[in-house]
CSV table of C-alpha atoms in Angstrom, one decimal:
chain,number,residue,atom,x,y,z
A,29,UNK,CA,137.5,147.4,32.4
A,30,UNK,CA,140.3,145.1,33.7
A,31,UNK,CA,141.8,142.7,31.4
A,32,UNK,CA,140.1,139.5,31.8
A,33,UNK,CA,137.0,141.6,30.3
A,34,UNK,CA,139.3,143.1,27.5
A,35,UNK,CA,140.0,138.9,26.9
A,36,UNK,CA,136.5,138.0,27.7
A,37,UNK,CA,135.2,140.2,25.0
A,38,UNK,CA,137.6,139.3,22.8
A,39,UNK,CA,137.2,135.5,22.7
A,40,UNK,CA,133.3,135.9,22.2
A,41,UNK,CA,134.0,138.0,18.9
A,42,UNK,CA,135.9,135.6,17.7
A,43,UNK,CA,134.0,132.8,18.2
A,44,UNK,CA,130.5,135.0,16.9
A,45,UNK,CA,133.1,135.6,13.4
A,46,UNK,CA,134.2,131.5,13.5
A,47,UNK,CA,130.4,130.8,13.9
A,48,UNK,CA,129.6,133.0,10.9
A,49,UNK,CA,132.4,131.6,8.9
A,50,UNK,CA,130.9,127.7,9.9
A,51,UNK,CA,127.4,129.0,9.1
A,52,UNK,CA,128.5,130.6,5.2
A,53,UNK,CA,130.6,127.4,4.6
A,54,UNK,CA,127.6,125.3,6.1
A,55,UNK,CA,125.2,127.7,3.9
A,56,UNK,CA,127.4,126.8,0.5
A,57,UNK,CA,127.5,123.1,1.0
A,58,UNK,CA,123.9,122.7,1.8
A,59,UNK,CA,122.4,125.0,-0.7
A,60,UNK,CA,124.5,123.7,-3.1
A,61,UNK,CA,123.2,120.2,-2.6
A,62,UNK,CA,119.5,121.1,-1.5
A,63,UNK,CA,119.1,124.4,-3.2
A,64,UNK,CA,117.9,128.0,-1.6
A,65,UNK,CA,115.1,126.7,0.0
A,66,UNK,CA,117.2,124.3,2.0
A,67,UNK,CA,116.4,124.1,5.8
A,68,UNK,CA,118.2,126.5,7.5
A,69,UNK,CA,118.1,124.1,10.9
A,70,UNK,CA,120.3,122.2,8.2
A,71,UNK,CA,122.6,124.5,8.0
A,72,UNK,CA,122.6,125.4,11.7
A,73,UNK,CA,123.7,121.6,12.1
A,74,UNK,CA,126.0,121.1,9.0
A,75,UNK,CA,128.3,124.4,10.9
A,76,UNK,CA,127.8,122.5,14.3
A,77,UNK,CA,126.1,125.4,15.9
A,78,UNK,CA,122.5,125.5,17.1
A,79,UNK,CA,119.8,126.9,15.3
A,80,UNK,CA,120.1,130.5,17.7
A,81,UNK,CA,123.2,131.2,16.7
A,82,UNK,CA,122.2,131.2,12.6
A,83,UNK,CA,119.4,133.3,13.6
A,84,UNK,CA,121.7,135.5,15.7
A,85,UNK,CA,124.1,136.3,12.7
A,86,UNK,CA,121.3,135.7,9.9
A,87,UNK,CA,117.6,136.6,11.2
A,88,UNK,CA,116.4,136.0,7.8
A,89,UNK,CA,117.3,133.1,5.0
A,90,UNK,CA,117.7,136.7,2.9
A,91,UNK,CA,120.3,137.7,5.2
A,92,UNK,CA,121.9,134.8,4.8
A,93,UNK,CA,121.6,134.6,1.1
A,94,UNK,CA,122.9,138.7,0.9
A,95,UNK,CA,125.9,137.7,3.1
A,96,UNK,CA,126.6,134.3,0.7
A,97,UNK,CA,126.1,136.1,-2.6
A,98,UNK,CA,127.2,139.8,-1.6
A,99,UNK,CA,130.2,140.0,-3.4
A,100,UNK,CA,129.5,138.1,-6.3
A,101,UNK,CA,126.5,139.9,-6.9
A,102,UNK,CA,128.4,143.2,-6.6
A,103,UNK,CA,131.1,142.0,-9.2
A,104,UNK,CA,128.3,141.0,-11.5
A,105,UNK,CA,127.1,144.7,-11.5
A,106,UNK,CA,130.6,146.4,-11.4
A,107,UNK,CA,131.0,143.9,-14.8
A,108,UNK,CA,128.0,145.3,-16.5
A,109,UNK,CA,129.1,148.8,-15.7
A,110,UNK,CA,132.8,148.1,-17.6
A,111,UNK,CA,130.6,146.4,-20.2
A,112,UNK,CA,128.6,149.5,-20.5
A,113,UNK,CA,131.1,151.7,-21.1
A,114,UNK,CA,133.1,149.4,-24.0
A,115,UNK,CA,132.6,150.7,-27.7
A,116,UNK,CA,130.6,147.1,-29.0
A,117,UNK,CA,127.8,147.3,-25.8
A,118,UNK,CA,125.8,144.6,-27.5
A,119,UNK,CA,128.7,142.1,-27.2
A,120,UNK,CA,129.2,143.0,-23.6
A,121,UNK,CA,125.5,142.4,-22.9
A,122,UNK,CA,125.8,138.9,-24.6
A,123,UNK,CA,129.2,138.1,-22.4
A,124,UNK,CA,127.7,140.0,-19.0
A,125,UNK,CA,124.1,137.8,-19.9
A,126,UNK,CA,126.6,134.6,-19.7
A,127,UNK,CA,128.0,135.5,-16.6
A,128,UNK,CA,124.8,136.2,-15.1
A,129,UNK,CA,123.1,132.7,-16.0
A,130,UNK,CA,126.3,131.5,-14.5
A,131,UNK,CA,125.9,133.3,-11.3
A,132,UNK,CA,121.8,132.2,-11.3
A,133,UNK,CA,122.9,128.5,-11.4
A,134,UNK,CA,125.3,128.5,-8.2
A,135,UNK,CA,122.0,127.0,-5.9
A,136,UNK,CA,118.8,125.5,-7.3
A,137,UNK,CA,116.1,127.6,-6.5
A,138,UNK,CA,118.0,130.8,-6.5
A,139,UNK,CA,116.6,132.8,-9.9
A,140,UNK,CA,113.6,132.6,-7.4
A,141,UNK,CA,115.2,134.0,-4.6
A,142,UNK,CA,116.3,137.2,-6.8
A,143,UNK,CA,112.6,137.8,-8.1
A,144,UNK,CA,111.6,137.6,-4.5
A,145,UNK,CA,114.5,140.3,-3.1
A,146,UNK,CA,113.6,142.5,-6.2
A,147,UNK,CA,110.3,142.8,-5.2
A,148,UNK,CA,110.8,143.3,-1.6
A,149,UNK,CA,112.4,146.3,-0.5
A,150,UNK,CA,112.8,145.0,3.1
A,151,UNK,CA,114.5,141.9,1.8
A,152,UNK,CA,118.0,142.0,3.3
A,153,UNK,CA,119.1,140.7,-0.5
A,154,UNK,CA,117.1,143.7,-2.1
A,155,UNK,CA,119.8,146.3,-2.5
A,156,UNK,CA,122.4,144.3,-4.4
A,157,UNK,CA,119.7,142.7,-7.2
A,158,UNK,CA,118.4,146.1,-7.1
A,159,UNK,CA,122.2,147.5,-8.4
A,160,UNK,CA,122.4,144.5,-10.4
A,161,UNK,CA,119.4,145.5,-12.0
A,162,UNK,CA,120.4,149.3,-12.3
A,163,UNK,CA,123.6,148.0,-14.0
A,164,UNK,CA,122.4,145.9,-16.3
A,165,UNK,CA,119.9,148.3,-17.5
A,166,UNK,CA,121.8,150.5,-18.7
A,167,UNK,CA,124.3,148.1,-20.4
A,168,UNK,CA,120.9,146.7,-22.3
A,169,UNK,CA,120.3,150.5,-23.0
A,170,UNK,CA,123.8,151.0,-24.4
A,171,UNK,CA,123.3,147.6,-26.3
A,172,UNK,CA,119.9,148.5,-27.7
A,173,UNK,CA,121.2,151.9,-28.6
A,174,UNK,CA,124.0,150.1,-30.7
A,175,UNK,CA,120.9,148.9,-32.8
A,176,UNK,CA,122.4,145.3,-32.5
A,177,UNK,CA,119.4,144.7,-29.8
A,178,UNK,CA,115.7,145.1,-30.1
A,179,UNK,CA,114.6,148.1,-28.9
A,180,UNK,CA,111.6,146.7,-27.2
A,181,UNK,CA,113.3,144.9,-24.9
A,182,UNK,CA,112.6,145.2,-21.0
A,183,UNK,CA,115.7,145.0,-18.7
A,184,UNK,CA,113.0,143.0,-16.7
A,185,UNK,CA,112.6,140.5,-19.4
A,186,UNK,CA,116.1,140.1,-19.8
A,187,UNK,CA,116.7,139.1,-16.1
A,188,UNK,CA,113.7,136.5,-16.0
A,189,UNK,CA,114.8,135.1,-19.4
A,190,UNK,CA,118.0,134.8,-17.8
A,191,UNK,CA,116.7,133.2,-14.7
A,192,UNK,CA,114.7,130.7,-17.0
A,193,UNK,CA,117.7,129.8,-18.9
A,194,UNK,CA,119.4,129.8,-15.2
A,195,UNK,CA,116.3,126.9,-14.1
A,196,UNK,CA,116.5,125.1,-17.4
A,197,UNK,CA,119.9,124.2,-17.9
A,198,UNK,CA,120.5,123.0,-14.1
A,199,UNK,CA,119.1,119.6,-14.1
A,200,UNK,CA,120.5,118.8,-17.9
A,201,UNK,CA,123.1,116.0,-17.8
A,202,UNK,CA,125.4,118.8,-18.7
A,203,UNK,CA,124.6,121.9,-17.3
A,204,UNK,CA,127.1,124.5,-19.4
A,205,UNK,CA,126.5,123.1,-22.7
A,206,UNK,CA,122.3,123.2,-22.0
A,207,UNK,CA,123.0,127.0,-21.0
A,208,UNK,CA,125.3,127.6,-24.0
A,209,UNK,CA,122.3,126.2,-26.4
A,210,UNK,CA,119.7,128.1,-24.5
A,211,UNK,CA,121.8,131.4,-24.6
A,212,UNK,CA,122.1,131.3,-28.0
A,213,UNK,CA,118.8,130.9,-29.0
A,214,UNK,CA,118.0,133.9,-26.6
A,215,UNK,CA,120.4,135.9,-28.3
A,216,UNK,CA,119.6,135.1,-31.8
A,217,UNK,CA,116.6,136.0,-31.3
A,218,UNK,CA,116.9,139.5,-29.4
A,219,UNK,CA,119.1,140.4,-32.0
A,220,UNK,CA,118.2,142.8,-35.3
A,221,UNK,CA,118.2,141.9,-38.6
């Protein structure tokens, strides 16, 4: 290979990285605005690239959402495995459920996108809710095993109860203090007496 190919090759993969770059910043400002079900020709045209090239680095709107949420979504579970491992578990479980409603409220529309990669194996967004999931079950077990938590609580129904709090709060006129009443009420009432 002679130089000019060495260059050749190089310029294309950095303009295929400054293309993905335009399409996650794209990908944040639209879904922001429009929510997870945004069009993704939308975001093709927000990054100025055409709608090829967002299928070329992101063949699925799951792929896109993985890449978007990745590492957020992997510091929400590393979070509930610290909590976990604390002495007062049922205090981590109320501060890791806080976070999590946080993280649920980044986009409209995505508490829906998690059931959906939970329940599809092939989703490209499956694995990281599925360690999410791993994570927070056992810092609900640790919780529950403090006695400070009912016992018949699901890790399942904690996650969609936390994704209904998630949907609820987002259109209030103000968004934290609607999840901060909401939360509370969930927790009081998972509580023992």
């Amino acid at each position: 290979m002679d130089s000019g190919d060495r260059d050749s090759g190089s310029v294309m993969r950095a303009d295929g990285r400054r293309n993905r770059d335009q399409l996650m910043r794209a990908a944040q400002e639209v879904f922001a605005v429009q929510g997870t079900g945004a069009s993704l020709r939308e975001v093709a045209r927000t990054a100025g690239v055409n709608v090829a090239t967002l299928y070329r680095h992101f063949p699925t709107r799951d792929a896109l959402l993985g890449a978007l949420l990745g590492d957020g979504f992997d510091q929400l579970a590393t979070r509930a495995q610290e909590l976990a491992a604390k002495s007062d578990a049922a205090e981590g479980l109320w501060i890791w459920t806080r976070t999590l409603v946080d993280a649920l409220s980044w986009y409209d529309g995505l508490p829906d996108s998690v059931s959906e990669a939970l329940r599809d194996p092939n989703s490209p967004l499956h694995d990281r809710c599925e360690r999410l999931r791993v994570a927070a079950a056992e810092l609900l077990h640790r919780a529950q095993q403090s006695g400070q938590v009912r016992s018949d609580l699901g890790i399942d129904e904690l996650l969609a109860t936390s994704s209904a709090v998630a949907r609820l709060a987002r259109p209030a006129a103000d968004p934290a203090a609607a999840s901060e009443r909401f939360l509370t009420l969930f927790i009081e009432g998972l509580t023992t007496a």
